[in-house]
Coordinates of C-alpha atoms in Angstrom, one line a residue:
X96 CA 0.0 0.0 0.0
X97 CA 2.9 2.4 0.7
X98 CA 3.8 2.3 -3.0
X99 CA 0.5 3.7 -3.9
X100 CA 1.4 6.9 -2.0
X101 CA 4.3 8.0 -4.1
X102 CA 4.2 10.1 -7.3
X103 CA 4.4 7.1 -9.5
X104 CA 1.7 4.9 -7.9
X105 CA 1.9 1.2 -8.6
X106 CA 1.0 -2.0 -6.8
X107 CA 3.7 -3.8 -4.9
X108 CA 2.9 -6.8 -7.1
X109 CA 0.6 -7.5 -10.0
X110 CA 0.4 -10.9 -11.7
X111 CA -1.7 -11.9 -14.7
X112 CA -2.1 -14.6 -17.2
X113 CA -3.4 -14.2 -20.7
X114 CA -4.3 -16.9 -23.3
X115 CA -4.0 -15.7 -26.9
X116 CA -6.2 -17.0 -29.7
X117 CA -3.3 -19.0 -31.1
X118 CA -2.9 -20.9 -27.8
X119 CA 0.2 -18.9 -26.6
X120 CA -0.1 -18.2 -22.9
X121 CA 1.4 -15.0 -21.5
X122 CA 2.4 -14.4 -17.9
X123 CA 2.7 -10.8 -16.7
X124 CA 4.5 -9.9 -13.5
X125 CA 5.3 -6.4 -12.4
X126 CA 5.7 -4.3 -9.3
X127 CA 8.2 -3.8 -6.6
X128 CA 7.9 -7.3 -5.3
X129 CA 8.3 -9.0 -8.7
X130 CA 11.5 -10.8 -9.5
X131 CA 14.4 -8.4 -9.9
X132 CA 17.1 -9.0 -12.5
X133 CA 20.6 -7.6 -12.7
X134 CA 20.9 -4.1 -11.4
X135 CA 20.7 -2.1 -14.6
X136 CA 19.0 1.0 -13.1
X137 CA 15.4 1.7 -12.2
X138 CA 14.0 1.8 -15.7
X139 CA 16.0 -1.2 -17.0
X140 CA 14.7 -3.9 -14.7
X141 CA 12.5 -5.6 -17.2
X142 CA 12.4 -8.8 -19.1
X143 CA 10.3 -10.4 -21.8
X144 CA 10.4 -14.1 -21.6
X145 CA 8.9 -16.6 -24.0
X146 CA 8.4 -20.3 -23.1
X147 CA 7.3 -22.6 -26.0
X148 CA 6.9 -26.3 -26.6
X149 CA 10.4 -26.4 -28.1
X150 CA 12.3 -23.9 -25.9
X151 CA 12.7 -20.7 -24.1
X152 CA 14.0 -17.2 -24.8
X153 CA 14.2 -13.9 -23.1
X154 CA 15.4 -10.4 -23.8
X155 CA 15.8 -7.2 -21.8
X156 CA 15.8 -3.6 -23.0
X157 CA 19.4 -3.2 -21.9
X158 CA 20.5 -5.6 -24.7
X159 CA 20.8 -8.8 -22.8
X160 CA 19.2 -12.0 -24.2
X161 CA 19.3 -15.8 -24.1
X162 CA 17.7 -18.7 -25.9
X163 CA 17.3 -22.4 -25.5
X164 CA 15.6 -23.7 -28.6
X165 CA 15.7 -26.6 -31.1
X166 CA 18.1 -24.5 -33.2
X167 CA 20.6 -24.3 -30.2
X168 CA 20.6 -28.1 -30.0
X169 CA 20.3 -28.4 -26.3
X170 CA 22.6 -25.4 -25.4
X171 CA 21.6 -22.2 -23.8
X172 CA 23.1 -19.3 -25.8
X173 CA 23.2 -15.8 -24.6
X174 CA 24.6 -12.4 -25.6
X175 CA 24.5 -8.7 -25.0
X176 CA 23.7 -6.3 -27.8
X177 CA 24.3 -2.6 -27.3
X178 CA 22.1 -1.4 -24.4
X179 CA 19.5 1.3 -24.5
X180 CA 22.1 4.0 -23.8
X181 CA 23.8 3.2 -27.1
X182 CA 20.6 2.4 -29.1
X183 CA 18.3 5.2 -28.1
X184 CA 19.4 7.7 -30.7
X185 CA 18.9 5.2 -33.5
X186 CA 15.6 4.0 -32.1
X187 CA 14.2 7.5 -31.2
X188 CA 15.0 9.1 -34.6
X189 CA 12.5 7.1 -36.6
X190 CA 9.9 7.3 -33.8
X191 CA 10.3 11.1 -33.8
X192 CA 10.1 11.2 -37.6
X193 CA 6.9 9.2 -37.5
X194 CA 5.5 11.7 -35.1
X195 CA 6.5 14.7 -37.3
X196 CA 5.0 12.9 -40.4
X197 CA 1.7 12.4 -38.5
X198 CA 1.6 16.0 -37.5
X199 CA 2.1 17.0 -41.1
X200 CA -0.4 14.4 -42.6
X201 CA -3.3 12.9 -40.6
X202 CA -3.3 9.8 -42.9
X203 CA 0.2 8.8 -41.7
X204 CA -0.9 7.7 -38.2
X205 CA 1.9 7.2 -35.7
X206 CA 2.5 3.5 -34.9
X207 CA 2.1 4.2 -31.2
X208 CA -1.2 6.1 -31.5
X209 CA -3.8 6.0 -28.8
X210 CA -5.6 3.0 -30.3
X211 CA -2.5 0.9 -30.0
X212 CA -1.5 2.3 -26.7
X213 CA -4.9 1.5 -25.2
X214 CA -4.4 -2.2 -25.8
X215 CA -1.5 -2.3 -23.2
X216 CA -3.6 -0.2 -20.8
X217 CA -6.5 -2.5 -21.2
X218 CA -4.4 -5.5 -20.2
X219 CA -3.3 -3.7 -17.0
X220 CA -6.8 -2.6 -16.4
X221 CA -8.1 -6.1 -16.9
X222 CA -5.5 -7.5 -14.5
X223 CA -6.7 -5.0 -11.8
X224 CA -10.3 -5.8 -12.5
X225 CA -9.6 -9.5 -12.3
X226 CA -7.9 -9.1 -8.9
X227 CA -10.7 -6.8 -7.6
X228 CA -13.5 -9.1 -8.8
X229 CA -11.8 -12.4 -8.4
X230 CA -12.7 -13.5 -11.9
X231 CA -11.4 -13.9 -15.4
X232 CA -11.5 -10.9 -17.7
X233 CA -11.8 -11.4 -21.4
X234 CA -10.4 -9.0 -24.0
X235 CA -11.5 -6.7 -25.4
X236 CA -13.3 -5.7 -22.2
X237 CA -16.9 -6.0 -23.4
X238 CA -18.4 -3.2 -21.3
X239 CA -16.7 -0.1 -19.8
X240 CA -19.7 0.3 -17.5
X241 CA -17.9 -0.3 -14.2
X242 CA -16.6 1.8 -11.4
X243 CA -13.3 3.6 -12.1
X244 CA -10.5 1.1 -11.1
X245 CA -8.4 3.7 -9.3
X246 CA -11.4 5.0 -7.3
X247 CA -12.2 1.4 -6.5
X248 CA -8.7 0.7 -5.4
X249 CA -8.9 3.8 -3.2
X250 CA -12.0 2.4 -1.6
X251 CA -10.7 -1.2 -1.2
X252 CA -7.2 -0.1 -0.1
X253 CA -8.1 2.9 2.1
X254 CA -4.7 3.1 3.7
X255 CA -3.3 4.4 0.4
X256 CA -5.1 7.7 0.9
X257 CA -7.4 9.6 -1.4
X258 CA -4.9 12.3 -2.4
X259 CA -3.2 9.9 -4.9
X260 CA -6.3 9.2 -7.0
X261 CA -8.3 12.4 -6.5

C-alpha cells in the first residue's frame, strides 16, 4: 500500500495470465515485489520471456538476451547487444520522424497512436479488475460500464489515501 502513495503509484505486485487466440499463454508480473534481474537501473529492470513447446527465450531492454531452442541443439546461448544508452538515438530518430510525419499528414498515423497504446492499458486494467472481482477478464473488455478502477482501489485499499487518485 505504501507504494500507492508515491508520485508514480503502482501496486507492490501484480500478476496476470493471458491466453492468446493461437494458444500462446502470456504471464505478466510487475511491481516492486516481482523478481528483480541484474541491477541495470530503475528503468532497465524488465524482461520479456517466452516459453514454448520447443524452448525458451528472453530479452531485456538493456540488450541482454538468451535462448534455449531446437536451433541451439540443447545449449543455452546468450549475448549482449548494445544497451538502451547506445541504441536510443537510432531508435528514437524514426519514432520522432513518424510523429512529425503524422503532425504533417493525418493519414500517416503514428505506430504508437492512442488506439494501439490503449491495448496495453486494457491489459493492465483487466489485471486489476480480475484481482478486484476475483474473476477472469476477457479482452477486449466488453463493457466499460464499471466503477473507475483507481477509485475502487482507493476504496478497497483505504490506507493508500485519497490524495493519490483524486
